[in-house]
Short mmCIF file of C-alpha atoms in Angstrom, two decimals:
data_model
loop_
_atom_site.label_atom_id
_atom_site.label_comp_id
_atom_site.label_asym_id
_atom_site.label_seq_id
_atom_site.Cartn_x
_atom_site.Cartn_y
_atom_site.Cartn_z
CA UNK C 932 0.00 0.00 0.00
CA UNK C 933 2.67 2.50 -0.90
CA UNK C 934 0.88 5.77 -1.57
CA UNK C 935 2.13 7.85 -4.47
CA UNK C 936 2.54 11.56 -3.93
CA UNK C 937 -0.04 13.75 -5.66
CA UNK C 938 2.55 16.51 -5.96
CA UNK C 939 4.52 14.25 -8.30
CA UNK C 940 1.88 14.95 -10.93
CA UNK C 941 3.00 18.58 -11.05
CA UNK C 942 6.37 17.41 -12.28
CA UNK C 943 4.58 15.52 -15.08
CA UNK C 944 5.95 12.19 -13.90
CA UNK C 945 2.79 10.55 -15.19
CA UNK C 946 3.52 10.18 -18.89
CA UNK C 947 2.97 6.50 -19.63
CA UNK C 948 0.94 5.84 -16.52
CA UNK C 949 -1.65 8.58 -16.36
CA UNK C 950 -0.80 11.81 -18.15
CA UNK C 951 -0.92 10.42 -21.67
CA UNK C 952 -4.40 8.91 -21.43
CA UNK C 953 -6.69 9.97 -24.25
CA UNK C 954 -9.54 10.59 -21.82
CA UNK C 955 -7.46 12.71 -19.44
CA UNK C 956 -8.86 15.97 -20.73
CA UNK C 957 -8.82 19.24 -18.86
CA UNK C 958 -12.46 20.12 -18.46
CA UNK C 959 -12.10 23.80 -19.30
CA UNK C 960 -11.11 22.90 -22.86
CA UNK C 961 -14.45 21.18 -23.29
CA UNK C 962 -16.48 24.22 -22.30
CA UNK C 963 -17.47 27.43 -24.01
CA UNK C 964 -15.57 30.69 -23.79
CA UNK C 965 -17.98 31.91 -21.10
CA UNK C 966 -16.60 29.39 -18.66
CA UNK C 967 -13.06 30.33 -19.59
CA UNK C 968 -13.74 33.94 -18.71
CA UNK C 969 -15.20 33.05 -15.33
CA UNK C 970 -12.35 30.74 -14.36
CA UNK C 971 -9.82 33.15 -15.81
CA UNK C 972 -10.87 35.67 -13.18
CA UNK C 973 -10.21 33.04 -10.52
CA UNK C 974 -6.64 32.70 -11.74
CA UNK C 975 -6.19 36.48 -11.89
CA UNK C 976 -7.39 36.81 -8.30
CA UNK C 977 -4.76 34.34 -7.17
CA UNK C 978 -1.84 35.64 -9.21
CA UNK C 979 -0.44 38.30 -6.90
CA UNK C 980 2.40 37.32 -4.57
CA UNK C 981 4.99 35.26 -6.39
CA UNK C 982 2.47 34.49 -9.13
CA UNK C 983 0.61 32.09 -6.86
CA UNK C 984 -1.27 34.29 -4.43
CA UNK C 985 -3.22 33.21 -1.38
CA UNK C 986 -5.52 30.19 -1.34
CA UNK C 987 -8.92 30.71 -2.97
CA UNK C 988 -12.03 29.10 -1.46
CA UNK C 989 -15.45 28.57 -3.03
CA UNK C 990 -18.30 28.34 -0.50
CA UNK C 991 -20.09 25.88 -2.80
CA UNK C 992 -17.21 23.40 -3.12
CA UNK C 993 -16.25 21.07 -0.27
CA UNK C 994 -14.23 17.91 0.15
CA UNK C 995 -14.39 14.92 2.46
CA UNK C 996 -11.22 12.84 2.45
CA UNK C 997 -10.46 9.44 3.95
CA UNK C 998 -6.91 9.32 2.61
CA UNK C 999 -3.90 11.20 3.98
CA UNK C 1000 -2.33 14.15 2.22
CA UNK C 1001 0.20 13.07 -0.39
CA UNK C 1002 -1.16 9.54 -0.79
CA UNK C 1003 -3.56 7.89 -3.23
CA UNK C 1004 -3.27 4.34 -1.89
CA UNK C 1005 -3.83 4.51 1.88
CA UNK C 1006 -6.66 5.25 4.29
CA UNK C 1007 -6.17 8.03 6.82
CA UNK C 1008 -6.93 7.68 10.50
CA UNK C 1009 -9.51 10.44 10.35
CA UNK C 1010 -12.26 11.47 7.98
CA UNK C 1011 -11.75 15.16 7.27
CA UNK C 1012 -14.27 17.62 5.80
CA UNK C 1013 -12.91 20.91 4.53
CA UNK C 1014 -13.05 23.61 1.88
CA UNK C 1015 -10.23 22.99 -0.62
CA UNK C 1016 -7.97 25.53 -2.23
CA UNK C 1017 -9.51 26.07 -5.67
CA UNK C 1018 -6.54 27.72 -7.34
CA UNK C 1019 -6.04 26.26 -10.79
CA UNK C 1020 -2.63 24.56 -10.80
CA UNK C 1021 -2.06 22.41 -13.88
CA UNK C 1022 -1.32 18.83 -12.84
CA UNK C 1023 1.44 18.51 -15.45
CA UNK C 1024 3.41 21.53 -14.26
CA UNK C 1025 6.16 22.97 -16.43
CA UNK C 1026 6.18 19.87 -18.64
CA UNK C 1027 2.60 20.40 -19.75
CA UNK C 1028 2.23 19.97 -23.52
CA UNK C 1029 -0.63 22.50 -23.58
CA UNK C 1030 1.39 25.49 -22.46
CA UNK C 1031 1.25 26.85 -26.00
CA UNK C 1032 -2.56 26.89 -25.88
CA UNK C 1033 -3.66 30.34 -24.73
CA UNK C 1034 -7.06 29.15 -23.48
CA UNK C 1035 -5.24 26.69 -21.24
CA UNK C 1036 -2.59 29.05 -19.87
CA UNK C 1037 -5.20 31.76 -19.24
CA UNK C 1038 -6.83 29.45 -16.72
CA UNK C 1039 -4.07 27.30 -15.21
CA UNK C 1040 -0.89 28.19 -13.31
CA UNK C 1041 2.16 26.15 -14.36
CA UNK C 1042 4.81 25.77 -11.67
CA UNK C 1043 7.64 23.39 -10.89
CA UNK C 1044 7.37 20.73 -8.23
CA UNK C 1045 9.60 22.77 -5.93
CA UNK C 1046 7.52 25.92 -6.29
CA UNK C 1047 4.28 23.98 -6.02
CA UNK C 1048 5.30 22.45 -2.69
CA UNK C 1049 5.84 25.98 -1.36
CA UNK C 1050 2.16 26.68 -1.99
CA UNK C 1051 1.01 23.56 -0.14
CA UNK C 1052 0.96 24.19 3.59
CA UNK C 1053 0.17 20.95 5.42
CA UNK C 1054 -0.13 20.67 9.20
CA UNK C 1055 -0.01 17.29 10.95
CA UNK C 1056 -1.06 15.33 7.90
CA UNK C 1057 -4.14 17.41 7.22
CA UNK C 1058 -5.18 18.44 3.69
CA UNK C 1059 -3.08 21.34 2.39
CA UNK C 1060 -4.16 24.98 2.45
CA UNK C 1061 -7.27 24.65 4.56
CA UNK C 1062 -8.39 27.21 7.12
CA UNK C 1063 -10.34 24.69 9.17
CA UNK C 1064 -11.11 20.98 9.11
CA UNK C 1065 -14.01 19.08 10.63
CA UNK C 1066 -13.64 15.53 11.93
CA UNK C 1067 -16.66 13.76 10.40
CA UNK C 1068 -16.39 10.71 12.66
CA UNK C 1069 -16.33 12.94 15.75
CA UNK C 1070 -19.37 14.91 14.58
CA UNK C 1071 -21.27 11.71 13.83
CA UNK C 1072 -20.55 10.38 17.31
CA UNK C 1073 -21.58 13.77 18.70
CA UNK C 1074 -24.96 13.56 16.96
CA UNK C 1075 -25.45 10.02 18.20
CA UNK C 1076 -24.74 10.95 21.81
CA UNK C 1077 -26.91 14.04 21.66
CA UNK C 1078 -29.80 12.10 20.16
CA UNK C 1079 -29.66 9.46 22.88
CA UNK C 1080 -29.00 11.75 25.84
CA UNK C 1081 -32.72 12.30 26.47
CA UNK C 1082 -36.10 11.22 25.12
CA UNK C 1083 -36.91 14.77 24.09
CA UNK C 1084 -33.83 15.28 21.92
CA UNK C 1085 -34.23 14.78 18.13
CA UNK C 1086 -33.28 11.32 16.83
CA UNK C 1087 -30.58 10.77 14.24
CA UNK C 1088 -32.49 9.68 11.17
CA UNK C 1089 -32.90 10.49 7.49
CA UNK C 1090 -35.71 12.92 8.28
CA UNK C 1091 -33.97 14.71 11.15
CA UNK C 1092 -33.20 18.39 11.00
CA UNK C 1093 -30.39 20.14 12.84
CA UNK C 1094 -31.24 21.23 16.36
CA UNK C 1095 -30.61 24.86 15.45
CA UNK C 1096 -31.33 26.74 12.28
CA UNK C 1097 -28.48 27.47 9.91
CA UNK C 1098 -28.92 31.19 10.39
CA UNK C 1099 -28.50 31.06 14.15
CA UNK C 1100 -25.26 31.99 15.82
CA UNK C 1101 -23.36 29.26 17.66
CA UNK C 1102 -24.45 30.63 21.04
CA UNK C 1103 -28.07 31.55 20.22
CA UNK C 1104 -31.00 29.49 21.57
CA UNK C 1105 -33.03 27.22 19.29
CA UNK C 1106 -35.29 29.21 16.98
CA UNK C 1107 -37.60 26.36 15.94
CA UNK C 1108 -41.24 26.25 17.08
CA UNK C 1109 -40.99 23.20 19.42
CA UNK C 1110 -40.07 24.10 23.02
CA UNK C 1111 -36.44 23.59 24.05
CA UNK C 1112 -35.51 20.30 25.72
CA UNK C 1113 -36.15 20.20 29.45
CA UNK C 1114 -32.92 18.44 30.30
CA UNK C 1115 -29.83 20.65 30.73
CA UNK C 1116 -27.65 17.86 29.37
CA UNK C 1117 -29.62 17.92 26.10
CA UNK C 1118 -29.40 21.70 25.84
CA UNK C 1119 -25.67 21.46 26.36
CA UNK C 1120 -25.37 18.75 23.71
CA UNK C 1121 -27.37 20.80 21.21
CA UNK C 1122 -25.28 23.89 21.84
CA UNK C 1123 -22.10 21.85 21.47
CA UNK C 1124 -23.42 20.40 18.22
CA UNK C 1125 -24.13 23.86 16.82
CA UNK C 1126 -20.70 25.15 17.78
CA UNK C 1127 -18.91 22.14 16.35
CA UNK C 1128 -20.81 22.27 13.02
CA UNK C 1129 -20.71 26.04 12.59
CA UNK C 1130 -19.61 26.84 9.02
CA UNK C 1131 -20.69 23.53 7.47
CA UNK C 1132 -23.35 23.50 4.71
CA UNK C 1133 -26.82 23.27 6.26
CA UNK C 1134 -30.32 23.10 4.77
CA UNK C 1135 -28.96 23.05 1.22
CA UNK C 1136 -29.09 20.88 -1.87
CA UNK C 1137 -25.87 18.85 -1.76
CA UNK C 1138 -24.52 16.61 -4.49
CA UNK C 1139 -21.78 14.25 -3.33
CA UNK C 1140 -19.31 13.47 -6.13
CA UNK C 1141 -17.53 10.10 -5.78
CA UNK C 1142 -14.53 9.74 -8.11
CA UNK C 1143 -13.28 6.60 -9.78
CA UNK C 1144 -10.01 4.72 -10.30
CA UNK C 1145 -6.62 6.50 -10.51
CA UNK C 1146 -7.77 9.94 -9.43
CA UNK C 1147 -5.23 12.23 -7.79
CA UNK C 1148 -6.17 15.26 -5.72
CA UNK C 1149 -5.91 17.59 -8.72
CA UNK C 1150 -8.16 15.44 -10.84
CA UNK C 1151 -10.79 15.23 -8.10
CA UNK C 1152 -10.53 18.98 -7.56
CA UNK C 1153 -11.03 19.55 -11.29
CA UNK C 1154 -14.12 17.33 -11.33
CA UNK C 1155 -15.63 19.04 -8.29
CA UNK C 1156 -15.07 22.43 -9.90
CA UNK C 1157 -16.55 21.16 -13.15
CA UNK C 1158 -19.69 19.81 -11.45
CA UNK C 1159 -20.16 23.06 -9.53
CA UNK C 1160 -19.65 25.22 -12.60
CA UNK C 1161 -22.03 23.24 -14.79
CA UNK C 1162 -24.79 23.26 -12.18
CA UNK C 1163 -24.42 27.00 -11.63
CA UNK C 1164 -24.44 27.65 -15.36
CA UNK C 1165 -27.43 25.41 -15.97
CA UNK C 1166 -29.50 27.14 -13.29
CA UNK C 1167 -29.18 30.59 -14.83
CA UNK C 1168 -32.10 31.60 -17.04
CA UNK C 1169 -30.00 32.46 -20.07
CA UNK C 1170 -28.09 29.19 -19.94
CA UNK C 1171 -31.24 27.12 -19.53
CA UNK C 1172 -32.66 28.85 -22.58
CA UNK C 1173 -29.63 27.90 -24.69
CA UNK C 1174 -29.55 24.35 -23.39
CA UNK C 1175 -33.25 23.67 -23.99
CA UNK C 1176 -32.83 23.72 -27.76
CA UNK C 1177 -30.61 20.62 -27.70
CA UNK C 1178 -31.93 18.74 -24.66
CA UNK C 1179 -33.15 15.20 -25.12
CA UNK C 1180 -36.94 14.65 -24.85
CA UNK C 1181 -36.33 11.38 -23.01
CA UNK C 1182 -34.69 13.28 -20.15
CA UNK C 1183 -37.36 15.97 -19.80
CA UNK C 1184 -39.28 16.47 -16.60
CA UNK C 1185 -41.82 19.06 -15.49
CA UNK C 1186 -40.68 21.90 -13.30
CA UNK C 1187 -41.55 21.52 -9.63
CA UNK C 1188 -44.72 23.33 -8.68
CA UNK C 1189 -43.71 24.11 -5.13
CA UNK C 1190 -39.99 23.57 -4.52
CA UNK C 1191 -38.83 23.20 -0.97
CA UNK C 1192 -36.66 25.93 0.60
CA UNK C 1193 -33.60 23.69 0.48
CA UNK C 1194 -33.72 23.58 -3.33
CA UNK C 1195 -33.84 27.34 -3.91
CA UNK C 1196 -30.18 27.97 -3.11
CA UNK C 1197 -27.22 27.16 -5.29
CA UNK C 1198 -26.23 23.49 -5.09
CA UNK C 1199 -23.23 22.60 -2.97
CA UNK C 1200 -20.74 20.06 -4.33
CA UNK C 1201 -18.99 17.76 -1.85
CA UNK C 1202 -16.20 15.69 -3.41
CA UNK C 1203 -15.56 12.43 -1.57
CA UNK C 1204 -11.89 11.42 -1.82
CA UNK C 1205 -10.89 7.78 -1.28
CA UNK C 1206 -7.70 5.73 -1.94
CA UNK C 1207 -8.18 4.91 -5.65
CA UNK C 1208 -4.45 4.32 -6.34
CA UNK C 1209 -2.60 5.74 -9.32
CA UNK C 1210 -1.17 2.96 -11.48
CA UNK C 1211 -3.16 0.98 -14.01
CA UNK C 1212 -1.96 -2.34 -12.64
CA UNK C 1213 -3.41 -1.47 -9.21
CA UNK C 1214 -7.05 -1.88 -10.27
CA UNK C 1215 -7.70 -4.89 -8.05
CA UNK C 1216 -6.11 -3.13 -5.07
CA UNK C 1217 -8.31 -0.08 -5.60
CA UNK C 1218 -11.38 -2.27 -6.11
CA UNK C 1219 -10.57 -4.05 -2.86
CA UNK C 1220 -10.65 -0.73 -0.99
CA UNK C 1221 -14.15 0.20 -2.17
CA UNK C 1222 -15.83 -1.69 0.68
CA UNK C 1223 -14.00 0.29 3.38
CA UNK C 1224 -14.42 3.52 1.40
CA UNK C 1225 -18.17 2.83 1.35
CA UNK C 1226 -18.31 2.90 5.14
CA UNK C 1227 -16.60 6.31 5.17
CA UNK C 1228 -19.00 7.59 2.51
CA UNK C 1229 -21.98 6.32 4.50
CA UNK C 1230 -20.72 8.25 7.53
CA UNK C 1231 -20.45 11.36 5.36
CA UNK C 1232 -24.01 10.96 4.11
CA UNK C 1233 -25.28 10.59 7.67
CA UNK C 1234 -23.63 13.85 8.69
CA UNK C 1235 -24.90 15.77 5.67
CA UNK C 1236 -28.43 14.52 6.32
CA UNK C 1237 -28.11 15.40 10.01
CA UNK C 1238 -27.27 18.95 8.94
CA UNK C 1239 -30.65 19.19 7.21
CA UNK C 1240 -29.36 18.92 3.64
CA UNK C 1241 -31.13 17.33 0.71
CA UNK C 1242 -28.46 14.87 -0.47
CA UNK C 1243 -27.81 13.45 -3.93
CA UNK C 1244 -24.92 11.12 -4.80
CA UNK C 1245 -23.07 11.06 -8.13
CA UNK C 1246 -20.69 8.13 -8.61
CA UNK C 1247 -18.42 7.81 -11.63
CA UNK C 1248 -16.61 4.67 -12.78
CA UNK C 1249 -15.28 2.71 -9.78
CA UNK C 1250 -16.78 5.40 -7.58
CA UNK C 1251 -20.17 3.91 -8.47
CA UNK C 1252 -19.17 0.78 -6.55
CA UNK C 1253 -18.26 2.93 -3.54
CA UNK C 1254 -21.58 4.79 -3.76
CA UNK C 1255 -23.63 1.60 -4.13
CA UNK C 1256 -21.87 0.02 -1.17
CA UNK C 1257 -22.50 3.09 0.98
CA UNK C 1258 -26.21 3.21 0.17
CA UNK C 1259 -26.84 -0.49 0.70
CA UNK C 1260 -28.91 -0.69 3.90
CA UNK C 1261 -27.84 2.85 4.80
CA UNK C 1262 -29.93 4.35 7.65
CA UNK C 1263 -29.94 7.74 5.91
CA UNK C 1264 -31.81 7.94 2.59
CA UNK C 1265 -30.67 10.14 -0.30
CA UNK C 1266 -32.92 11.76 -2.90
CA UNK C 1267 -31.29 10.13 -5.92
CA UNK C 1268 -28.21 8.17 -6.92
CA UNK C 1269 -26.58 9.02 -10.26
CA UNK C 1270 -24.35 6.30 -11.74
CA UNK C 1271 -22.20 7.67 -14.59
CA UNK C 1272 -20.00 5.24 -16.51
CA UNK C 1273 -20.44 2.79 -13.66
CA UNK C 1274 -17.68 0.15 -13.46
CA UNK C 1275 -19.99 -2.52 -12.03
CA UNK C 1276 -21.69 -5.51 -13.70
CA UNK C 1277 -24.83 -4.60 -15.65
CA UNK C 1278 -26.99 -6.93 -13.58
CA UNK C 1279 -25.70 -5.87 -10.14
CA UNK C 1280 -28.92 -3.99 -9.29
CA UNK C 1281 -31.15 -7.01 -9.91
CA UNK C 1282 -32.84 -8.82 -7.04
CA UNK C 1283 -30.50 -10.91 -4.88
CA UNK C 1284 -27.43 -9.59 -6.70
CA UNK C 1285 -24.52 -7.64 -5.25
CA UNK C 1286 -26.33 -4.30 -5.00
CA UNK C 1287 -30.00 -5.26 -4.88
CA UNK C 1288 -31.92 -2.08 -5.70
CA UNK C 1289 -34.51 -2.97 -3.06
CA UNK C 1290 -31.79 -2.58 -0.42
CA UNK C 1291 -30.50 0.78 -1.64
CA UNK C 1292 -31.32 3.78 0.54
CA UNK C 1293 -32.10 5.99 -2.44
CA UNK C 1294 -35.51 7.19 -3.55
CA UNK C 1295 -34.48 6.82 -7.20
CA UNK C 1296 -31.50 5.75 -9.31
CA UNK C 1297 -30.30 7.15 -12.65
CA UNK C 1298 -28.00 5.01 -14.81
CA UNK C 1299 -26.08 7.18 -17.30
CA UNK C 1300 -24.31 4.99 -19.85
CA UNK C 1301 -22.46 5.36 -23.15
CA UNK C 1302 -21.88 2.58 -25.68
CA UNK C 1303 -18.77 4.46 -26.85
CA UNK C 1304 -17.02 4.03 -23.50
CA UNK C 1305 -13.88 2.15 -24.57
CA UNK C 1306 -12.56 1.74 -21.01
CA UNK C 1307 -15.63 -0.18 -19.89
CA UNK C 1308 -15.36 -2.61 -22.77
CA UNK C 1309 -12.17 -4.71 -22.87
CA UNK C 1310 -10.26 -3.17 -19.89
CA UNK C 1311 -13.25 -3.66 -17.57
CA UNK C 1312 -13.62 -7.25 -18.74
CA UNK C 1313 -10.01 -8.00 -17.79
CA UNK C 1314 -10.22 -6.11 -14.50
CA UNK C 1315 -13.31 -8.03 -13.38
CA UNK C 1316 -12.02 -11.44 -14.52
CA UNK C 1317 -10.65 -12.60 -11.14
CA UNK C 1318 -13.43 -11.13 -8.95
CA UNK C 1319 -15.98 -12.64 -11.33
CA UNK C 1320 -14.45 -16.10 -11.18
CA UNK C 1321 -14.37 -15.96 -7.38
CA UNK C 1322 -18.13 -15.35 -7.42
CA UNK C 1323 -18.79 -18.04 -10.02
CA UNK C 1324 -19.43 -15.58 -12.83
CA UNK C 1325 -18.08 -16.43 -16.28
CA UNK C 1326 -15.92 -13.66 -17.69
CA UNK C 1327 -18.03 -13.52 -20.84
CA UNK C 1328 -21.04 -12.56 -18.70
CA UNK C 1329 -19.33 -9.49 -17.22
CA UNK C 1330 -20.54 -6.40 -19.04
CA UNK C 1331 -20.33 -2.95 -17.48
CA UNK C 1332 -23.44 -1.08 -16.38
CA UNK C 1333 -21.88 2.16 -17.63
CA UNK C 1334 -21.47 0.70 -21.12
CA UNK C 1335 -24.74 -1.13 -21.78
CA UNK C 1336 -27.09 0.18 -19.11
CA UNK C 1337 -29.71 -1.87 -17.29
CA UNK C 1338 -30.40 -5.29 -18.77
CA UNK C 1339 -34.00 -5.17 -17.56
CA UNK C 1340 -36.36 -2.46 -16.22
CA UNK C 1341 -36.27 -1.88 -12.46
CA UNK C 1342 -38.57 0.08 -10.19
CA UNK C 1343 -37.48 3.66 -9.43
CA UNK C 1344 -34.53 3.31 -11.81
CA UNK C 1345 -34.00 5.35 -14.98
CA UNK C 1346 -31.91 4.16 -17.90
CA UNK C 1347 -30.39 7.18 -19.69
CA UNK C 1348 -28.47 6.54 -22.93
CA UNK C 1349 -25.98 9.39 -23.47
CA UNK C 1350 -23.99 7.68 -26.25
CA UNK C 1351 -24.51 10.57 -28.65
CA UNK C 1352 -22.85 13.13 -26.40
CA UNK C 1353 -20.39 11.06 -24.33
CA UNK C 1354 -17.60 9.49 -26.38
CA UNK C 1355 -15.22 8.28 -23.67
CA UNK C 1356 -14.83 7.31 -20.04
CA UNK C 1357 -13.41 10.52 -18.58
CA UNK C 1358 -15.65 12.11 -15.93
CA UNK C 1359 -15.31 15.38 -17.80
CA UNK C 1360 -16.87 13.86 -20.92
CA UNK C 1361 -19.99 13.15 -18.89
CA UNK C 1362 -20.00 16.55 -17.22
CA UNK C 1363 -19.53 18.34 -20.56
CA UNK C 1364 -22.57 16.54 -22.00
CA UNK C 1365 -25.71 18.64 -22.22
CA UNK C 1366 -27.80 15.49 -21.87
CA UNK C 1367 -26.10 14.60 -18.61
CA UNK C 1368 -26.27 18.08 -17.11
CA UNK C 1369 -29.89 18.46 -18.20
CA UNK C 1370 -30.74 15.20 -16.46
CA UNK C 1371 -28.87 16.24 -13.32
CA UNK C 1372 -30.57 19.63 -13.07
CA UNK C 1373 -34.06 18.33 -13.82
CA UNK C 1374 -33.72 15.56 -11.23
CA UNK C 1375 -32.22 17.91 -8.66
CA UNK C 1376 -35.47 19.88 -8.96
CA UNK C 1377 -33.71 23.22 -9.00
CA UNK C 1378 -36.44 25.81 -9.67
CA UNK C 1379 -36.10 28.13 -12.62
CA UNK C 1380 -38.45 30.12 -14.86
CA UNK C 1381 -36.98 28.29 -17.84
CA UNK C 1382 -37.41 24.73 -16.54
CA UNK C 1383 -40.71 24.30 -18.40
CA UNK C 1384 -38.85 24.61 -21.72
CA UNK C 1385 -36.69 21.54 -21.09
#
């Protein structure tokens, strides 16, 4: 379990192993010039001192990590939640072959490994450049103890709301209509809960992004930024108007008549980071870590639900296996699970199979698949050969859900064919697809005056 250093990517020491992949595309080169202008301003705002500037934080982008800083192959002792530094450092550094492309250099900073390490301030193994971190396991145990301290305290369940409103100060009394708990110990626990969770996203629409195999910190950061940008762009009236002309009728849905308060704000993206390794030959090792990663993800979902958020989960590639494992018999239900390019067998959701859909704690499931996904064809077949044989499955029977979709209709499960707009396995190919983003926004039930045109 030797973890490779993410900072090594800045020195472009990823040529034959990761950097030269055809599907390793920087997402900003897939978007329109409008996105370039917006992200260009981010770079300009962080280009003061020494060309690198101070860390830049986006209130709508968060991360939860169960792997230590500088490693992609190990689990950390703690589960950290934090706001990442969103400065755009190119993962290939000074050896980037796109430095001659103006659109690329306008957005990304290119620095050497030595200079990059100067920008990464890490304290006691925590994620770099963070102002504050929250221990998710500690907060989960705090909610459990507070919910069991007295009969009058709110239980920890999928329908629970935080003991205090998100607009209250850490020291203010509860503002909800029910009377405060009679037991001083409960009042103390509630006040402690509010203090400990101050600053975390509450009462919002949250989409948890779960990355796949061979994803370094920079790649996960790029995907989180891409998800956030696309959702923000799609929720603006002008963008929805331009997207409606090319949206697929099969993905249309009526606009919500009376959206809940939690859906009126901008969506918050929480990227879940797990030890997915970095080398192609480490697929089985990464796959073997998905079960433990699922337990960490389930803990994350519990906390987000306890904070009063409406939670959606988006799993890509091997991240779909992590997401499915986390939602199997999970005590906290999510609104919807999106499986994009899922690297799991196409029949895994069937009754009595590995991820029986009847056991998933999700109100609905969307399967986004592309028949032009070359990674989920032959490479997936080879990667699943040994696990399939151990479960008595013939290798010829192993087809990927993200390549062929559902093999039979299932209740509360949508099959969405995005072959026309997604021509590879990269997460950015899915996020740059209008079909995919349209489906995400319509199922997130984000209100807009233009939604009826979709």
